[in-house]
Structures are given as structure tokens and as C-alpha cells.
Amino acid sequence: MTRKPNSGRCVHCLQFFDHITWDHVMPNSWYPEGIRNIEKWNVPSCRRCNEELGEIEERLLTTLGLCLDPLDENSSGIPDKVLRSVNELMGKDIRDISARRKKRELVLSNISILTDLPKQGLLPNFGPISDFNYNFYPVMYVEDADIKRFAEKVVRGIAYISNHSYIDIDYEIEHYVVDEIKMKKYISDLIQYGEIFKRESAFIVRRLLAEDDKVGGLYFIEIWGRFKFFVSVIPKSKFGSLSFL
């Protein structure tokens, strides 16, 4: 771990602080088993942003983690970790037991049983398994606002670790959770011309910057080989004149 900075600018809210912390671009708890000792991506963050993002990441981990394949090496140990976190029998003390129980109740309240899946709204790569017969569909809901905030965090983090750049208020950040087939051309361009940032196969970020721009462009983010989304970072003067879909 790099030495904690005493003061500096927060990558997320862009404000300056006398006391600042390090934030993991990819949450430490999201790393699969077997690659935990790899060097983490760290960026300067104020305590408030760090804590708020931590809560969002915990919600996303709980929801997405329960929908991952426990045998997939890209997400090895993640589903088991989430299940342990809601198992009150594994609580260390009364307070921990109570917290696990409340988290379990919250998770269960977020699950709906459907007989038919909606035609829209399914997160790509998290739909039914092909060639498998379902009598019913357990469905978990994820807040788009959480995905948006997490997407912004990742691209801000990548901008910083690549050349210590900040994505300032002159840029518009938009996320797109869509099927890769619809973005095939852009993925091809990202692979051929873009930069790649990765932590083995668990976290992969591809970035294709606009000409003469240190942060603006298209980002394609892959987590655990399942959670995939695009992020565009465009100067506000040009936003609205471009479309990726």
C-alpha cells in the first residue's frame, strides 16, 4: 500500500482536503480468491466519497455476487463471501449477528419470484442460463443509480492512475449497460486501438481516448467476466451531438 497522503484533491468530488484517504478503484472485497496479493489500484479520495462509494459497492457486491457462478474462476469465492456475510451463525458477537441478520432480511426483501421474465430490464449476462428449464425465476433488483455512480468512480480512477488526470466538471460522464452485440464495432475499435488496464481476468478496462484528450473517450469495463458496461466521457460542449447506441 502506498503511503497515505496527508492532503490533496479528491478524484471523485474534485475538492481539496487537508486530510485525504486512499480509495481502491476496484473494491478490495471484489477481488476473487487467488489474486488478493496483486497490487491494487489506489486513488486519493475524501473520506465522505470513500464511505459513500463503499456503501454502493457493498450493495452491488451483494446483489451481483449472489448471481455469479460459484465455479467461475473469474469470480472465485465471491458468491461464498456474500453468503457468509448474511449468515448470522458466522457472527462474531451480538452486534455482528444482528448486522448479518438485518442484511439477510434486506437481501430477501429484494428478491421477487416471477413466472415470466420481463422483456426489458434484465442486466446483460445475468439472465437465465441457456438450455436450462425454469419453473420460476428468482429475480434481484439493482439500482441504476448505483451502477452509474460506480461507473463514474471507475473511469475517474483509471484517468488518475494512467497519468494523474482528473475528469473535471467540463466533462459529461454517461454509462451504458447494453448487450455487447449492439456495441460490437466499438469493442473491436477498443481492442485494436485502445489502451487496456487489467488485474488478471477479474477486472479489465479498455479505453479509447479522443484525439488530444487525456480523459475523454469511450471506456469498456469488464468485471468477473460478467458485469460489463460502457462509459462515455465527453466534453459538455460536444455532449448531445454524439451517440454510441
Short mmCIF file of C-alpha atoms in Angstrom, two decimals:
data_model
loop_
_atom_site.label_atom_id
_atom_site.label_comp_id
_atom_site.label_asym_id
_atom_site.label_seq_id
_atom_site.Cartn_x
_atom_site.Cartn_y
_atom_site.Cartn_z
CA MET A 1 0.00 0.00 0.00
CA THR A 2 1.28 3.43 -0.94
CA ARG A 3 1.79 5.78 1.99
CA LYS A 4 -1.40 7.62 2.92
CA PRO A 5 -1.42 11.22 1.62
CA ASN A 6 -1.83 13.97 4.20
CA SER A 7 -3.72 16.33 1.92
CA GLY A 8 -4.78 16.63 -1.67
CA ARG A 9 -7.62 16.60 -4.17
CA CYS A 10 -10.38 14.00 -4.20
CA VAL A 11 -10.63 12.17 -7.53
CA HIS A 12 -14.41 11.85 -7.15
CA CYS A 13 -15.77 15.19 -5.95
CA LEU A 14 -12.72 17.20 -7.15
CA GLN A 15 -12.50 19.17 -3.89
CA PHE A 16 -9.27 19.80 -1.96
CA PHE A 17 -8.88 18.48 1.59
CA ASP A 18 -6.33 18.80 4.36
CA HIS A 19 -6.86 15.14 5.20
CA ILE A 20 -7.45 12.58 2.48
CA THR A 21 -7.56 8.79 2.15
CA TRP A 22 -6.76 6.18 -0.49
CA ASP A 23 -9.66 4.55 -2.32
CA HIS A 24 -9.46 1.28 -4.28
CA VAL A 25 -10.57 1.75 -7.89
CA MET A 26 -11.79 -1.84 -7.79
CA PRO A 27 -13.12 -2.60 -4.29
CA ASN A 28 -10.82 -4.79 -2.25
CA SER A 29 -13.76 -7.06 -1.37
CA TRP A 30 -14.46 -7.65 -5.09
CA TYR A 31 -11.14 -9.40 -5.74
CA PRO A 32 -11.58 -13.15 -6.32
CA GLU A 33 -9.65 -15.72 -4.36
CA GLY A 34 -6.16 -16.30 -5.65
CA ILE A 35 -5.34 -12.72 -6.73
CA ARG A 36 -5.71 -10.85 -3.47
CA ASN A 37 -1.96 -10.20 -3.20
CA ILE A 38 -1.81 -8.36 -6.51
CA GLU A 39 -1.04 -4.64 -6.38
CA LYS A 40 -4.28 -2.69 -6.11
CA TRP A 41 -5.18 0.49 -7.99
CA ASN A 42 -5.43 3.32 -5.44
CA VAL A 43 -6.56 6.91 -5.89
CA PRO A 44 -6.87 9.87 -3.47
CA SER A 45 -10.37 10.28 -2.09
CA CYS A 46 -12.01 12.32 0.63
CA ARG A 47 -13.47 10.32 3.48
CA ARG A 48 -17.07 11.18 2.58
CA CYS A 49 -16.76 9.94 -1.03
CA ASN A 50 -14.85 6.87 0.14
CA GLU A 51 -17.59 5.92 2.60
CA GLU A 52 -20.49 6.66 0.22
CA LEU A 53 -18.90 4.65 -2.57
CA GLY A 54 -18.14 1.85 -0.13
CA GLU A 55 -21.85 1.54 0.69
CA ILE A 56 -22.73 1.45 -3.01
CA GLU A 57 -20.09 -1.20 -3.68
CA GLU A 58 -21.39 -3.35 -0.84
CA ARG A 59 -24.93 -3.21 -2.25
CA LEU A 60 -23.71 -4.09 -5.73
CA LEU A 61 -21.49 -6.89 -4.45
CA THR A 62 -24.36 -8.45 -2.51
CA THR A 63 -26.78 -8.30 -5.43
CA LEU A 64 -24.41 -9.27 -8.23
CA GLY A 65 -22.40 -11.72 -6.14
CA LEU A 66 -25.43 -13.90 -5.45
CA CYS A 67 -26.00 -14.18 -9.20
CA LEU A 68 -22.45 -15.30 -10.08
CA ASP A 69 -21.39 -18.83 -10.92
CA PRO A 70 -19.52 -20.20 -7.87
CA LEU A 71 -17.39 -22.36 -10.20
CA ASP A 72 -16.22 -19.45 -12.38
CA GLU A 73 -12.53 -18.71 -11.73
CA ASN A 74 -13.05 -15.04 -12.63
CA SER A 75 -15.24 -14.63 -9.56
CA SER A 76 -13.86 -17.44 -7.38
CA GLY A 77 -15.04 -17.11 -3.78
CA ILE A 78 -17.29 -14.09 -4.36
CA PRO A 79 -20.67 -15.91 -4.05
CA ASP A 80 -19.47 -17.74 -0.93
CA LYS A 81 -18.30 -14.45 0.58
CA VAL A 82 -21.72 -12.87 0.07
CA LEU A 83 -23.49 -15.90 1.56
CA ARG A 84 -21.23 -15.75 4.62
CA SER A 85 -21.97 -12.06 5.05
CA VAL A 86 -25.69 -12.81 5.52
CA ASN A 87 -25.20 -15.90 7.68
CA GLU A 88 -25.88 -14.89 11.28
CA LEU A 89 -24.38 -18.18 12.53
CA MET A 90 -21.00 -16.82 11.49
CA GLY A 91 -21.37 -13.67 13.56
CA LYS A 92 -18.52 -12.87 15.93
CA ASP A 93 -20.63 -11.17 18.58
CA ILE A 94 -24.19 -9.95 19.21
CA ARG A 95 -23.69 -6.82 17.17
CA ASP A 96 -22.24 -8.74 14.23
CA ILE A 97 -25.01 -11.34 14.40
CA SER A 98 -27.64 -8.60 14.34
CA ALA A 99 -25.97 -6.88 11.37
CA ARG A 100 -25.84 -10.13 9.39
CA ARG A 101 -29.49 -10.86 10.19
CA LYS A 102 -30.59 -7.41 9.03
CA LYS A 103 -28.55 -7.75 5.86
CA ARG A 104 -30.13 -11.14 5.16
CA GLU A 105 -33.61 -9.71 5.66
CA LEU A 106 -32.76 -6.86 3.28
CA VAL A 107 -31.48 -9.29 0.66
CA LEU A 108 -34.60 -11.46 0.91
CA SER A 109 -36.83 -8.40 0.58
CA ASN A 110 -35.04 -7.58 -2.67
CA ILE A 111 -35.88 -10.94 -4.26
CA SER A 112 -39.02 -11.44 -6.34
CA ILE A 113 -40.27 -14.71 -7.82
CA LEU A 114 -41.56 -14.30 -11.36
CA THR A 115 -43.27 -16.83 -13.59
CA ASP A 116 -42.35 -14.86 -16.70
CA LEU A 117 -39.37 -12.61 -17.25
CA PRO A 118 -39.92 -9.04 -18.43
CA LYS A 119 -38.86 -8.28 -21.99
CA GLN A 120 -36.78 -5.34 -20.84
CA GLY A 121 -34.71 -4.51 -17.80
CA LEU A 122 -32.55 -7.64 -17.47
CA LEU A 123 -28.90 -6.91 -16.82
CA PRO A 124 -26.89 -8.31 -19.74
CA ASN A 125 -25.01 -11.53 -18.89
CA PHE A 126 -27.18 -12.04 -15.80
CA GLY A 127 -30.20 -13.55 -17.49
CA PRO A 128 -31.38 -17.18 -17.47
CA ILE A 129 -28.86 -19.88 -18.31
CA SER A 130 -29.43 -21.21 -21.80
CA ASP A 131 -30.68 -24.80 -22.18
CA PHE A 132 -31.97 -24.79 -18.61
CA ASN A 133 -35.65 -25.19 -17.79
CA TYR A 134 -37.10 -22.81 -15.21
CA ASN A 135 -40.38 -23.30 -13.38
CA PHE A 136 -39.97 -19.82 -11.95
CA TYR A 137 -37.38 -17.04 -11.93
CA PRO A 138 -35.86 -15.61 -8.72
CA VAL A 139 -35.03 -12.01 -9.60
CA MET A 140 -32.94 -9.47 -7.71
CA TYR A 141 -33.17 -5.76 -8.36
CA VAL A 142 -30.21 -3.43 -8.75
CA GLU A 143 -30.41 0.35 -8.68
CA ASP A 144 -29.30 2.06 -11.89
CA ALA A 145 -28.10 4.97 -9.75
CA ASP A 146 -25.63 2.63 -8.02
CA ILE A 147 -24.27 1.40 -11.35
CA LYS A 148 -23.97 4.99 -12.58
CA ARG A 149 -22.03 6.13 -9.53
CA PHE A 150 -19.78 3.08 -9.66
CA ALA A 151 -19.15 3.59 -13.39
CA GLU A 152 -18.12 7.19 -12.74
CA LYS A 153 -15.80 6.04 -9.98
CA VAL A 154 -14.01 3.54 -12.21
CA VAL A 155 -13.35 5.94 -15.10
CA ARG A 156 -12.19 8.66 -12.71
CA GLY A 157 -9.87 6.11 -11.13
CA ILE A 158 -8.45 4.94 -14.45
CA ALA A 159 -7.88 8.54 -15.54
CA TYR A 160 -5.89 9.16 -12.38
CA ILE A 161 -3.75 6.00 -12.38
CA SER A 162 -2.90 6.40 -16.07
CA ASN A 163 -1.47 9.92 -15.90
CA HIS A 164 -2.75 11.54 -12.66
CA SER A 165 -5.55 13.28 -14.56
CA TYR A 166 -8.85 14.44 -13.09
CA ILE A 167 -12.13 14.37 -15.01
CA ASP A 168 -13.35 17.88 -14.26
CA ILE A 169 -16.78 19.48 -14.48
CA ASP A 170 -16.33 20.32 -18.17
CA TYR A 171 -16.98 16.65 -19.00
CA GLU A 172 -20.20 14.67 -19.06
CA ILE A 173 -19.98 11.05 -17.88
CA GLU A 174 -22.64 8.60 -19.08
CA HIS A 175 -22.86 4.84 -18.57
CA TYR A 176 -24.44 2.29 -20.91
CA VAL A 177 -25.35 -1.20 -19.70
CA VAL A 178 -26.12 -2.87 -23.02
CA ASP A 179 -25.57 -6.16 -24.80
CA GLU A 180 -22.08 -6.31 -26.30
CA ILE A 181 -23.57 -7.35 -29.66
CA LYS A 182 -25.01 -3.86 -30.03
CA MET A 183 -21.58 -2.39 -29.35
CA LYS A 184 -19.57 -4.86 -31.41
CA LYS A 185 -17.98 -2.19 -33.59
CA TYR A 186 -16.87 -0.12 -30.62
CA ILE A 187 -15.45 -3.15 -28.80
CA SER A 188 -13.48 -4.02 -31.93
CA ASP A 189 -12.05 -0.49 -32.05
CA LEU A 190 -11.26 -0.58 -28.34
CA ILE A 191 -9.37 -3.85 -28.72
CA GLN A 192 -7.49 -2.71 -31.81
CA TYR A 193 -6.67 0.89 -30.93
CA GLY A 194 -7.37 1.39 -27.24
CA GLU A 195 -5.40 1.02 -24.03
CA ILE A 196 -6.00 -1.81 -21.63
CA PHE A 197 -5.84 -1.74 -17.84
CA LYS A 198 -6.33 -5.05 -16.07
CA ARG A 199 -5.88 -7.04 -12.91
CA GLU A 200 -5.63 -10.52 -14.39
CA SER A 201 -9.01 -11.63 -15.81
CA ALA A 202 -11.13 -10.33 -12.94
CA PHE A 203 -11.01 -6.63 -13.82
CA ILE A 204 -10.43 -5.36 -17.36
CA VAL A 205 -10.85 -1.78 -18.54
CA ARG A 206 -10.38 -0.82 -22.18
CA ARG A 207 -10.16 2.85 -23.09
CA LEU A 208 -10.09 4.65 -26.42
CA LEU A 209 -9.35 8.34 -25.95
CA ALA A 210 -10.37 11.10 -28.27
CA GLU A 211 -7.56 12.82 -30.14
CA ASP A 212 -5.56 15.26 -27.98
CA ASP A 213 -7.61 14.41 -24.89
CA LYS A 214 -6.21 12.81 -21.72
CA VAL A 215 -9.53 11.58 -20.31
CA GLY A 216 -12.32 11.97 -22.88
CA GLY A 217 -13.39 8.94 -24.89
CA LEU A 218 -15.06 5.55 -24.58
CA TYR A 219 -14.41 3.05 -21.78
CA PHE A 220 -15.45 -0.61 -21.71
CA ILE A 221 -15.35 -2.19 -18.25
CA GLU A 222 -15.48 -5.94 -17.56
CA ILE A 223 -15.74 -7.28 -14.02
CA TRP A 224 -15.61 -11.02 -13.25
CA GLY A 225 -16.24 -11.65 -16.96
CA ARG A 226 -19.94 -10.99 -16.32
CA PHE A 227 -20.62 -7.43 -15.19
CA LYS A 228 -19.92 -5.36 -18.31
CA PHE A 229 -20.76 -1.79 -19.17
CA PHE A 230 -19.60 1.14 -21.29
CA VAL A 231 -18.87 4.66 -20.16
CA SER A 232 -18.51 7.72 -22.34
CA VAL A 233 -16.57 10.74 -21.13
CA ILE A 234 -17.36 13.67 -23.42
CA PRO A 235 -16.75 17.42 -23.16
CA LYS A 236 -20.04 19.09 -22.34
CA SER A 237 -19.64 21.32 -25.39
CA LYS A 238 -19.94 18.18 -27.56
CA PHE A 239 -22.32 16.13 -25.41
CA GLY A 240 -25.63 15.51 -27.15
CA SER A 241 -24.09 15.60 -30.61
CA LEU A 242 -22.59 12.11 -30.16
CA SER A 243 -24.34 8.78 -29.77
CA PHE A 244 -22.91 5.33 -29.11
CA LEU A 245 -26.19 3.39 -29.35
#
